[in-house]
Every structure is written in C-alpha cells, then in structure tokens.
Amino acid sequence: MSVQLQIEATRGAARAGKLITPHGEVETPVFMPVGTVGSVKGISQDALEELGVEILLGNTYHLYLRPGMETVRKMGGLHRFMSWDRAILTDSGGFQVFSLNELRKVSEEGAAFRSHLDGSAHFLSPEKSMEIQIGLGADIIMAFDECTEYPADGARMRSSMEMTLRWAERCKRYFEAHKQEVPWGSRQPSAISRQEERVVGGRWSVASAGGADRGPLTTDQSSTQALFGIVQGGMDRELRRESAERTVEIGFPGYAIGGLSVGEPRELTREVVLSTLEHLPAEKPRYLMGVGTPEEIAQYAQAGVDMMDCVLPTRAARHGLLFTSEGKVSIKQARYAQDEGPLDPACECRVCARYSRAYLRHLYAANELLAQVLNTVHNLHYYLATMRTVRAWIRAGS
Ligand SMILES: [Zn+2]
C-alpha cells in the first residue's frame, strides 16, 4: 500500500473522499500548509493538529541544504525528526532550483545550482531528487520536473515538456529500485524514541512526548511512499493534454499539475487547469501545485482538484494580511487601533474567539513575534475552514 484515493461523494466535477496514506487518512479536497524547512513558519505542530491539518508539505531543496538529508534520515525520517505523525508530501526541489535564475544551469542530466545560503555548488538530477526524497521519507514524493518559465515560445515549451517526461521515467525507475530504503520503522534515536517505545505485532508505536491527547505514532512498515507524476507543457493546452496523456502512460498513483503561478494572468491559470483536469484519470488523486487565494482553492476543488498547497496564508500572515469572511484585512492600518471587534466575527478560530483587532494591530505595529503566530493560526484556520465548507457542499449535493 502506498497512497490511495477513496472517492465517497461527487457533485459535478468535484469529488470528496479520503486519501489513505501510510501516516493516516486525509479528507479531500484538502489544502496543505507549506512547512518549508520542516516547520510551518510561525506555528507549532500541536497547533497544526488542533487546526485539523492532516497533511503538510516539506521542501526538498531547503531540507537538502539544511539540515541535510543524511541528518533527517538518521533521525528516522522527516515525520520523526519534526515530531509529526500525520501525512507529509515533499516537492522535488525542482521549482526552488528553477527560481534561483542566475544561480542555476539546467541540462539533460539535471540542474546545477549554487546554494542561496552560502554559494556552495550542488547538482540535482531526477535520481538525486528521488534519493533525497526517499531519505526524507514523506508519504507522497514528487517527480523531478522542469518548471517552464513564463512567457515561453512553442519550441521552448515543447522541449521543456519532453525533458520533464524523460525525467519522469528516470524518477520512476530510480524510485522502484530504491523505495524500500525509506527510513520508516528504522528505530534510530530521536526526540520521540527516547520516550516509551514498544513493538506491537509488526508495527512500532511510540508514546508521544507528553501529549496525552495525541494518538500514538504508528507506522505500517509494509507500506511505501507514493511517487506522483507532474504534468507540464507551459500555457499551451495541446501540450498540456499531451503531457498529461504521456505522464499517465508512464503510470503513477497520483498526478500533479505543475508550472503554474509563474507570473501568468490568473485567467490563464484557470484555463490551463480546467483543460488539464479533463485528461487526468478520475480514480487517481489530482494535485494542483502552488495555488492560490481562498476563492481560487474553493473554485479548483469544485472543478475536481483533490489537493492544493500554497505559501499564501502563512506568508500573508507574517505581513499582516488576513483573510476573513468580510474580505482581506490589512491589520497594520491605523483604523483598527481602537477596534474592539474580533478579526472575523464569523471565524471560529481561537484568535478570533479571544483577541480584538486593536490588540492584533498593536502586536503587529510593535513587531511582536506573537503577531506572526496569531495571524498564522487565523489564516490557516480560514483556509482549512474554506475546504471544510467545500467538502460539505460536495457531500450535500451528492
Ligand atoms: Zn479567526
């Protein structure tokens, strides 16, 4: 068993169900918070659990540079290292490397780049990305693809798409040969394993560190990671169709739509997503990468996307930009200085239940760390609540 989608209800093109992973079930459609370096910025793992987060993202590029795959692997993998026993997805590192511009050089073999931390030279290939992602041990890992820049001409979009397809085959070949090397079940010392640990019928379980309300950390050792393929093809609908069909031919347990949100107009993003979705198999999970606003994630879920991720809620929170049922709020504005009301009267998060707009505005103006924490809790809650509403809408119409 790796990862499987159980569709339980449909409404139009939309589907609601469960993604079964080696680290628990995930209600879909789902929004996945981004935990760049093994941490969702501004919020702790117990708070993420309280918010109902069932899957989060890790960035391969960042974790490879710091603390390094070998360290994470020796600590038992990313789940144990960051004390997160629910599902994790890692990206391939490709998108970050391609964002480096002057610091990278791409060839058929892979991408040579310099670290944004210290300028040191590195090389990421499809095989290397797989090796790192197997070592990190996320439940879902992504094929190493080339994110085509925007704008790009027809010849460039095609050659980039063809290379991504060749890289997808190389990824699958390496993954199939090495997937047993995932660090789950290896009983290396970690922060958690110093707590009570016992082996139960072929599974290992660990009492969590002081968390009486948390379930045990349990991993099925017979399960493996799932490698998802990524559809590219720039902004050309015909190339997207071809990329989707040929990626499906290679065969993956799930498919992502990549190469969007790279500076193109929002309308074009929408067109490309909707036309690509038609060419993805209905029974497999569909993951739209790096999108979007609360309105957009709701629309894409209604269009049949099962999984999405975006740094927007956490990044905006750190800049004092908050998503509410009454629209966007820039909490830094002087008009909130003596506003006793909650940030969002319709929100059920613990920030809106407790604090006033005036206090949140003060924390932000005073550059208090707590401002980032509270803003992040609210924004993530808003995104997760948006997806809960969409799931209820799908189930109600089924
Ligand atoms: Zn709130």
GROMACS .gro file of C-alpha atoms and ligand atoms in nm:
model
  399
    1MET     CA    1   0.000   0.000   0.000
    2SER     CA    2   0.128   0.347  -0.078
    3VAL     CA    3  -0.144   0.607  -0.127
    4GLN     CA    4  -0.499   0.558  -0.243
    5LEU     CA    5  -0.792   0.790  -0.306
    6GLN     CA    6  -1.137   0.676  -0.192
    7ILE     CA    7  -1.399   0.892  -0.358
    8GLU     CA    8  -1.711   0.898  -0.140
    9ALA     CA    9  -1.920   1.173  -0.298
   10THR     CA   10  -1.928   1.373  -0.621
   11ARG     CA   11  -2.104   1.689  -0.729
   12GLY     CA   12  -2.048   1.795  -1.090
   13ALA     CA   13  -1.675   1.757  -1.148
   14ALA     CA   14  -1.595   1.787  -0.775
   15ARG     CA   15  -1.514   1.488  -0.555
   16ALA     CA   16  -1.496   1.443  -0.180
   17GLY     CA   17  -1.336   1.148  -0.011
   18LYS     CA   18  -1.030   1.023   0.168
   19LEU     CA   19  -0.667   0.997   0.073
   20ILE     CA   20  -0.531   0.692   0.253
   21THR     CA   21  -0.161   0.734   0.334
   22PRO     CA   22   0.088   0.537   0.544
   23HIS     CA   23   0.053   0.814   0.805
   24GLY     CA   24  -0.322   0.841   0.830
   25GLU     CA   25  -0.626   0.943   0.633
   26VAL     CA   26  -0.668   1.284   0.475
   27GLU     CA   27  -1.012   1.430   0.399
   28THR     CA   28  -1.019   1.558   0.041
   29PRO     CA   29  -1.029   1.804  -0.126
   30VAL     CA   30  -0.752   1.924   0.102
   31PHE     CA   31  -0.539   2.234   0.147
   32MET     CA   32  -0.184   2.151   0.258
   33PRO     CA   33   0.012   2.411   0.458
   34VAL     CA   34   0.373   2.456   0.348
   35GLY     CA   35   0.639   2.353   0.601
   36THR     CA   36   0.942   2.477   0.412
   37VAL     CA   37   1.233   2.363   0.633
   38GLY     CA   38   1.043   2.107   0.841
   39SER     CA   39   0.841   2.381   1.007
   40VAL     CA   40   0.528   2.566   0.901
   41LYS     CA   41   0.654   2.917   0.972
   42GLY     CA   42   0.506   3.073   1.284
   43ILE     CA   43   0.311   2.771   1.415
   44SER     CA   44   0.395   2.459   1.614
   45GLN     CA   45   0.300   2.102   1.529
   46ASP     CA   46   0.049   2.074   1.817
   47ALA     CA   47  -0.127   2.389   1.695
   48LEU     CA   48  -0.140   2.242   1.343
   49GLU     CA   49  -0.300   1.929   1.487
   50GLU     CA   50  -0.550   2.144   1.676
   51LEU     CA   51  -0.639   2.319   1.349
   52GLY     CA   52  -0.710   1.978   1.194
   53VAL     CA   53  -0.417   1.971   0.950
   54GLU     CA   54  -0.389   1.613   0.819
   55ILE     CA   55  -0.109   1.663   0.566
   56LEU     CA   56   0.162   1.921   0.521
   57LEU     CA   57   0.441   1.994   0.276
   58GLY     CA   58   0.817   1.984   0.312
   59ASN     CA   59   1.055   2.148   0.064
   60THR     CA   60   1.326   1.912  -0.061
   61TYR     CA   61   1.558   2.193  -0.174
   62HIS     CA   62   1.561   2.359   0.168
   63LEU     CA   63   1.585   2.036   0.370
   64TYR     CA   64   1.864   1.907   0.144
   65LEU     CA   65   2.071   2.219   0.214
   66ARG     CA   66   1.983   2.237   0.583
   67PRO     CA   67   1.996   2.020   0.792
   68GLY     CA   68   2.075   1.779   0.504
   69MET     CA   69   1.905   1.456   0.400
   70GLU     CA   70   2.153   1.235   0.587
   71THR     CA   71   2.072   1.403   0.919
   72VAL     CA   72   1.696   1.372   0.867
   73ARG     CA   73   1.732   1.008   0.756
   74LYS     CA   74   1.942   0.920   1.060
   75MET     CA   75   1.678   1.081   1.282
   76GLY     CA   76   1.425   0.833   1.140
   77GLY     CA   77   1.288   1.050   0.859
   78LEU     CA   78   1.105   1.379   0.850
   79HIS     CA   79   0.800   1.254   1.045
   80ARG     CA   80   1.003   1.159   1.349
   81PHE     CA   81   1.254   1.442   1.315
   82MET     CA   82   0.983   1.710   1.327
   83SER     CA   83   0.751   1.505   1.551
   84TRP     CA   84   0.465   1.498   1.303
   85ASP     CA   85   0.289   1.162   1.279
   86ARG     CA   86   0.036   1.264   1.015
   87ALA     CA   87   0.095   1.266   0.639
   88ILE     CA   88   0.371   1.465   0.464
   89LEU     CA   89   0.432   1.545   0.098
   90THR     CA   90   0.770   1.667  -0.031
   91ASP     CA   91   0.820   1.857  -0.355
   92SER     CA   92   1.106   1.755  -0.586
   93GLY     CA   93   1.327   2.058  -0.531
   94GLY     CA   94   1.287   2.148  -0.897
   95PHE     CA   95   1.065   2.453  -0.851
   96GLN     CA   96   1.301   2.613  -0.596
   97VAL     CA   97   1.608   2.543  -0.810
   98PHE     CA   98   1.441   2.694  -1.116
   99SER     CA   99   1.353   3.001  -0.910
  100LEU     CA  100   1.724   3.064  -0.848
  101ASN     CA  101   1.769   3.212  -1.200
  102GLU     CA  102   2.132   3.329  -1.214
  103LEU     CA  103   2.242   3.060  -0.969
  104ARG     CA  104   2.143   2.757  -1.182
  105LYS     CA  105   2.222   2.579  -1.509
  106VAL     CA  106   1.989   2.311  -1.648
  107SER     CA  107   2.097   2.024  -1.876
  108GLU     CA  108   1.954   1.687  -1.976
  109GLU     CA  109   2.136   1.534  -1.680
  110GLY     CA  110   1.982   1.769  -1.422
  111ALA     CA  111   2.023   2.112  -1.264
  112ALA     CA  112   2.349   2.255  -1.133
  113PHE     CA  113   2.294   2.532  -0.883
  114ARG     CA  114   2.450   2.735  -0.607
  115SER     CA  115   2.305   2.739  -0.258
  116HIS     CA  116   2.123   3.061  -0.165
  117LEU     CA  117   2.270   3.011   0.185
  118ASP     CA  118   2.645   3.001   0.122
  119GLY     CA  119   2.701   2.991  -0.255
  120SER     CA  120   2.822   2.628  -0.246
  121ALA     CA  121   2.781   2.424  -0.569
  122HIS     CA  122   2.526   2.141  -0.592
  123PHE     CA  123   2.369   1.918  -0.856
  124LEU     CA  124   2.012   1.793  -0.852
  125SER     CA  125   1.911   1.523  -1.100
  126PRO     CA  126   1.595   1.311  -1.116
  127GLU     CA  127   1.785   1.030  -0.937
  128LYS     CA  128   1.930   1.264  -0.674
  129SER     CA  129   1.587   1.416  -0.605
  130MET     CA  130   1.445   1.065  -0.555
  131GLU     CA  131   1.735   0.966  -0.328
  132ILE     CA  132   1.678   1.275  -0.111
  133GLN     CA  133   1.301   1.236  -0.103
  134ILE     CA  134   1.326   0.868  -0.010
  135GLY     CA  135   1.569   0.964   0.268
  136LEU     CA  136   1.335   1.235   0.398
  137GLY     CA  137   1.058   0.974   0.393
  138ALA     CA  138   0.744   1.174   0.311
  139ASP     CA  139   0.429   0.974   0.231
  140ILE     CA  140   0.397   1.137  -0.110
  141ILE     CA  141   0.700   1.242  -0.313
  142MET     CA  142   0.711   1.427  -0.642
  143ALA     CA  143   0.888   1.359  -0.972
  144PHE     CA  144   1.171   1.598  -1.058
  145ASP     CA  145   1.036   1.823  -1.332
  146GLU     CA  146   1.137   2.136  -1.514
  147CYS     CA  147   0.907   2.425  -1.438
  148THR     CA  148   0.882   2.607  -1.772
  149GLU     CA  149   0.923   2.982  -1.737
  150TYR     CA  150   0.653   3.228  -1.847
  151PRO     CA  151   0.639   3.355  -2.111
  152ALA     CA  152   0.797   3.087  -2.332
  153ASP     CA  153   0.761   3.019  -2.706
  154GLY     CA  154   0.617   2.699  -2.854
  155ALA     CA  155   0.951   2.528  -2.921
  156ARG     CA  156   1.075   2.602  -2.569
  157MET     CA  157   0.751   2.475  -2.408
  158ARG     CA  158   0.772   2.151  -2.608
  159SER     CA  159   1.140   2.079  -2.540
  160SER     CA  160   1.089   2.152  -2.170
  161MET     CA  161   0.785   1.923  -2.158
  162GLU     CA  162   0.974   1.643  -2.338
  163MET     CA  163   1.260   1.667  -2.089
  164THR     CA  164   1.017   1.654  -1.795
  165LEU     CA  165   0.873   1.332  -1.944
  166ARG     CA  166   1.221   1.177  -1.975
  167TRP     CA  167   1.296   1.288  -1.618
  168ALA     CA  168   0.965   1.134  -1.500
  169GLU     CA  169   1.075   0.795  -1.640
  170ARG     CA  170   1.413   0.826  -1.471
  171CYS     CA  171   1.243   0.917  -1.142
  172LYS     CA  172   1.013   0.618  -1.160
  173ARG     CA  173   1.299   0.380  -1.246
  174TYR     CA  174   1.509   0.501  -0.952
  175PHE     CA  175   1.213   0.505  -0.714
  176GLU     CA  176   1.108   0.148  -0.798
  177ALA     CA  177   1.464   0.026  -0.738
  178HIS     CA  178   1.512   0.211  -0.408
  179LYS     CA  179   1.172   0.261  -0.243
  180GLN     CA  180   1.246   0.005   0.028
  181GLU     CA  181   1.513   0.241   0.165
  182VAL     CA  182   1.251   0.469   0.324
  183PRO     CA  183   1.353   0.530   0.688
  184TRP     CA  184   1.017   0.436   0.843
  185GLY     CA  185   1.048   0.173   1.109
  186SER     CA  186   1.421   0.218   1.141
  187ARG     CA  187   1.447   0.263   1.514
  188GLN     CA  188   1.710   0.532   1.528
  189PRO     CA  189   1.730   0.750   1.837
  190SER     CA  190   1.513   1.060   1.803
  191ALA     CA  191   1.343   1.309   2.030
  192ILE     CA  192   1.041   1.081   2.044
  193SER     CA  193   1.208   0.742   2.067
  194ARG     CA  194   1.363   0.847   2.396
  195GLN     CA  195   1.006   0.826   2.524
  196GLU     CA  196   0.838   0.495   2.586
  197GLU     CA  197   0.856   0.277   2.277
  198ARG     CA  198   0.716  -0.064   2.211
  199VAL     CA  199   0.668  -0.302   1.923
  200VAL     CA  200   0.317  -0.426   1.860
  201GLY     CA  201   0.253  -0.704   1.609
  202GLY     CA  202   0.494  -0.591   1.340
  203ARG     CA  203   0.416  -0.224   1.391
  204TRP     CA  204   0.604   0.014   1.609
  205SER     CA  205   0.432   0.271   1.819
  206VAL     CA  206   0.572   0.544   2.035
  207ALA     CA  207   0.402   0.727   2.317
  208SER     CA  208   0.422   1.093   2.219
  209ALA     CA  209   0.618   1.340   2.424
  210GLY     CA  210   0.381   1.446   2.699
  211GLY     CA  211   0.082   1.470   2.464
  212ALA     CA  212  -0.195   1.280   2.640
  213ASP     CA  213  -0.449   1.381   2.376
  214ARG     CA  214  -0.234   1.271   2.085
  215GLY     CA  215  -0.258   0.929   1.931
  216PRO     CA  216   0.048   0.705   1.922
  217LEU     CA  217   0.299   0.748   1.643
  218THR     CA  218   0.225   0.442   1.437
  219THR     CA  219   0.365   0.347   1.100
  220ASP     CA  220   0.281   0.047   0.891
  221GLN     CA  221   0.621  -0.089   0.792
  222SER     CA  222   0.479  -0.282   0.499
  223SER     CA  223   0.370   0.040   0.329
  224THR     CA  224   0.580   0.250   0.093
  225GLN     CA  225   0.591   0.605  -0.033
  226ALA     CA  226   0.390   0.711  -0.338
  227LEU     CA  227   0.561   0.889  -0.628
  228PHE     CA  228   0.337   1.134  -0.815
  229GLY     CA  229   0.397   1.245  -1.174
  230ILE     CA  230   0.375   1.612  -1.279
  231VAL     CA  231   0.208   1.749  -1.590
  232GLN     CA  232   0.392   2.041  -1.756
  233GLY     CA  233   0.355   2.198  -2.101
  234GLY     CA  234   0.361   2.571  -2.029
  235MET     CA  235   0.042   2.761  -2.109
  236ASP     CA  236  -0.033   2.555  -2.423
  237ARG     CA  237  -0.348   2.347  -2.381
  238GLU     CA  238  -0.249   2.099  -2.652
  239LEU     CA  239   0.093   2.040  -2.492
  240ARG     CA  240  -0.074   2.004  -2.153
  241ARG     CA  241  -0.302   1.734  -2.298
  242GLU     CA  242  -0.004   1.551  -2.445
  243SER     CA  243   0.196   1.586  -2.123
  244ALA     CA  244  -0.099   1.451  -1.920
  245GLU     CA  245  -0.153   1.151  -2.152
  246ARG     CA  246   0.215   1.058  -2.169
  247THR     CA  247   0.266   1.102  -1.792
  248VAL     CA  248  -0.036   0.875  -1.733
  249GLU     CA  249   0.120   0.625  -1.975
  250ILE     CA  250   0.434   0.611  -1.760
  251GLY     CA  251   0.198   0.538  -1.471
  252PHE     CA  252   0.185   0.697  -1.125
  253PRO     CA  253  -0.052   0.660  -0.825
  254GLY     CA  254  -0.133   1.034  -0.849
  255TYR     CA  255  -0.084   1.329  -1.082
  256ALA     CA  256   0.004   1.692  -1.025
  257ILE     CA  257  -0.043   1.997  -1.241
  258GLY     CA  258   0.280   2.196  -1.216
  259GLY     CA  259   0.431   2.500  -1.382
  260LEU     CA  260   0.151   2.740  -1.289
  261SER     CA  261   0.153   3.058  -1.077
  262VAL     CA  262   0.476   3.156  -1.256
  263GLY     CA  263   0.363   3.508  -1.342
  264GLU     CA  264   0.083   3.433  -1.590
  265PRO     CA  265  -0.256   3.608  -1.563
  266ARG     CA  266  -0.499   3.434  -1.325
  267GLU     CA  267  -0.749   3.372  -1.605
  268LEU     CA  268  -0.487   3.179  -1.799
  269THR     CA  269  -0.401   2.969  -1.490
  270ARG     CA  270  -0.767   2.878  -1.464
  271GLU     CA  271  -0.799   2.787  -1.833
  272VAL     CA  272  -0.491   2.563  -1.823
  273VAL     CA  273  -0.601   2.390  -1.500
  274LEU     CA  274  -0.955   2.322  -1.624
  275SER     CA  275  -0.840   2.184  -1.960
  276THR     CA  276  -0.566   1.970  -1.800
  277LEU     CA  277  -0.805   1.817  -1.545
  278GLU     CA  278  -1.004   1.661  -1.832
  279HIS     CA  279  -0.704   1.446  -1.924
  280LEU     CA  280  -0.626   1.310  -1.577
  281PRO     CA  281  -0.770   0.973  -1.466
  282ALA     CA  282  -1.077   1.017  -1.245
  283GLU     CA  283  -0.981   0.748  -0.992
  284LYS     CA  284  -0.637   0.892  -0.906
  285PRO     CA  285  -0.559   1.191  -0.680
  286ARG     CA  286  -0.512   1.524  -0.862
  287TYR     CA  287  -0.281   1.778  -0.708
  288LEU     CA  288  -0.265   2.142  -0.820
  289MET     CA  289   0.069   2.284  -0.710
  290GLY     CA  290   0.125   2.629  -0.560
  291VAL     CA  291  -0.228   2.774  -0.587
  292GLY     CA  292  -0.389   3.010  -0.457
  293THR     CA  293  -0.627   3.250  -0.278
  294PRO     CA  294  -0.920   3.117  -0.067
  295GLU     CA  295  -1.159   3.187  -0.357
  296GLU     CA  296  -0.931   3.004  -0.600
  297ILE     CA  297  -0.880   2.693  -0.387
  298ALA     CA  298  -1.259   2.666  -0.346
  299GLN     CA  299  -1.310   2.703  -0.723
  300TYR     CA  300  -1.044   2.448  -0.810
  301ALA     CA  301  -1.182   2.198  -0.558
  302GLN     CA  302  -1.522   2.244  -0.721
  303ALA     CA  303  -1.356   2.176  -1.056
  304GLY     CA  304  -1.223   1.838  -0.940
  305VAL     CA  305  -0.884   1.909  -0.781
  306ASP     CA  306  -0.818   1.695  -0.469
  307MET     CA  307  -0.503   1.853  -0.324
  308MET     CA  308  -0.356   2.204  -0.317
  309ASP     CA  309  -0.076   2.386  -0.140
  310CYS     CA  310   0.031   2.747  -0.121
  311VAL     CA  311   0.255   2.966   0.093
  312LEU     CA  312  -0.002   3.247   0.067
  313PRO     CA  313  -0.185   3.204   0.403
  314THR     CA  314   0.136   3.176   0.607
  315ARG     CA  315   0.335   3.436   0.412
  316ALA     CA  316   0.048   3.688   0.409
  317ALA     CA  317   0.001   3.634   0.785
  318ARG     CA  318   0.359   3.740   0.851
  319HIS     CA  319   0.289   4.059   0.654
  320GLY     CA  320  -0.026   4.134   0.850
  321LEU     CA  321  -0.258   4.036   0.564
  322LEU     CA  322  -0.553   3.837   0.692
  323PHE     CA  323  -0.825   3.653   0.501
  324THR     CA  324  -1.172   3.695   0.651
  325SER     CA  325  -1.535   3.628   0.558
  326GLU     CA  326  -1.563   4.005   0.501
  327GLY     CA  327  -1.264   4.020   0.266
  328LYS     CA  328  -0.894   4.086   0.315
  329VAL     CA  329  -0.785   4.280   0.624
  330SER     CA  330  -0.453   4.461   0.646
  331ILE     CA  331  -0.420   4.464   1.022
  332LYS     CA  332  -0.145   4.727   1.024
  333GLN     CA  333  -0.393   5.000   0.930
  334ALA     CA  334  -0.450   5.278   1.186
  335ARG     CA  335  -0.828   5.236   1.155
  336TYR     CA  336  -0.803   4.920   1.368
  337ALA     CA  337  -0.609   5.088   1.652
  338GLN     CA  338  -0.914   5.104   1.880
  339ASP     CA  339  -1.134   4.843   1.713
  340GLU     CA  340  -1.267   4.615   1.988
  341GLY     CA  341  -1.427   4.366   1.749
  342PRO     CA  342  -1.285   4.026   1.655
  343LEU     CA  343  -1.078   3.997   1.338
  344ASP     CA  344  -1.354   3.797   1.170
  345PRO     CA  345  -1.691   3.769   1.353
  346ALA     CA  346  -1.775   3.456   1.150
  347CYS     CA  347  -1.446   3.276   1.230
  348GLU     CA  348  -1.430   3.003   1.494
  349CYS     CA  349  -1.053   3.005   1.541
  350ARG     CA  350  -0.903   3.065   1.884
  351VAL     CA  351  -0.756   3.401   1.777
  352CYS     CA  352  -1.093   3.543   1.672
  353ALA     CA  353  -1.254   3.395   1.986
  354ARG     CA  354  -1.012   3.573   2.216
  355TYR     CA  355  -0.842   3.883   2.074
  356SER     CA  356  -0.956   4.218   1.936
  357ARG     CA  357  -0.849   4.380   1.610
  358ALA     CA  358  -0.695   4.657   1.822
  359TYR     CA  359  -0.470   4.409   2.005
  360LEU     CA  360  -0.367   4.230   1.683
  361ARG     CA  361  -0.291   4.566   1.525
  362HIS     CA  362  -0.082   4.666   1.827
  363LEU     CA  363   0.116   4.338   1.820
  364TYR     CA  364   0.191   4.387   1.450
  365ALA     CA  365   0.290   4.754   1.494
  366ALA     CA  366   0.517   4.661   1.787
  367ASN     CA  367   0.678   4.387   1.574
  368GLU     CA  368   0.593   4.124   1.836
  369LEU     CA  369   0.657   3.759   1.745
  370LEU     CA  370   0.308   3.679   1.875
  371ALA     CA  371   0.161   3.881   1.587
  372GLN     CA  372   0.305   3.630   1.338
  373VAL     CA  373   0.188   3.334   1.545
  374LEU     CA  374  -0.171   3.456   1.587
  375ASN     CA  375  -0.202   3.579   1.228
  376THR     CA  376  -0.079   3.242   1.101
  377VAL     CA  377  -0.327   3.049   1.316
  378HIS     CA  378  -0.615   3.256   1.184
  379ASN     CA  379  -0.515   3.242   0.816
  380LEU     CA  380  -0.456   2.867   0.820
  381HIS     CA  381  -0.786   2.816   1.000
  382TYR     CA  382  -0.956   3.025   0.732
  383TYR     CA  383  -0.807   2.813   0.451
  384LEU     CA  384  -0.893   2.486   0.625
  385ALA     CA  385  -1.247   2.606   0.702
  386THR     CA  386  -1.287   2.701   0.334
  387MET     CA  387  -1.204   2.344   0.236
  388ARG     CA  388  -1.436   2.201   0.503
  389THR     CA  389  -1.716   2.410   0.352
  390VAL     CA  390  -1.638   2.284   0.002
  391ARG     CA  391  -1.632   1.921   0.123
  392ALA     CA  392  -1.970   1.968   0.292
  393TRP     CA  393  -2.104   2.129  -0.028
  394ILE     CA  394  -1.991   1.831  -0.236
  395ARG     CA  395  -2.137   1.577   0.007
  396ALA     CA  396  -2.465   1.771   0.036
  397GLY     CA  397  -2.515   1.762  -0.343
  398SER     CA  398  -2.416   1.404  -0.392
  399ZN      ZN  399  -1.000   3.351   1.309
   0.00000   0.00000   0.00000
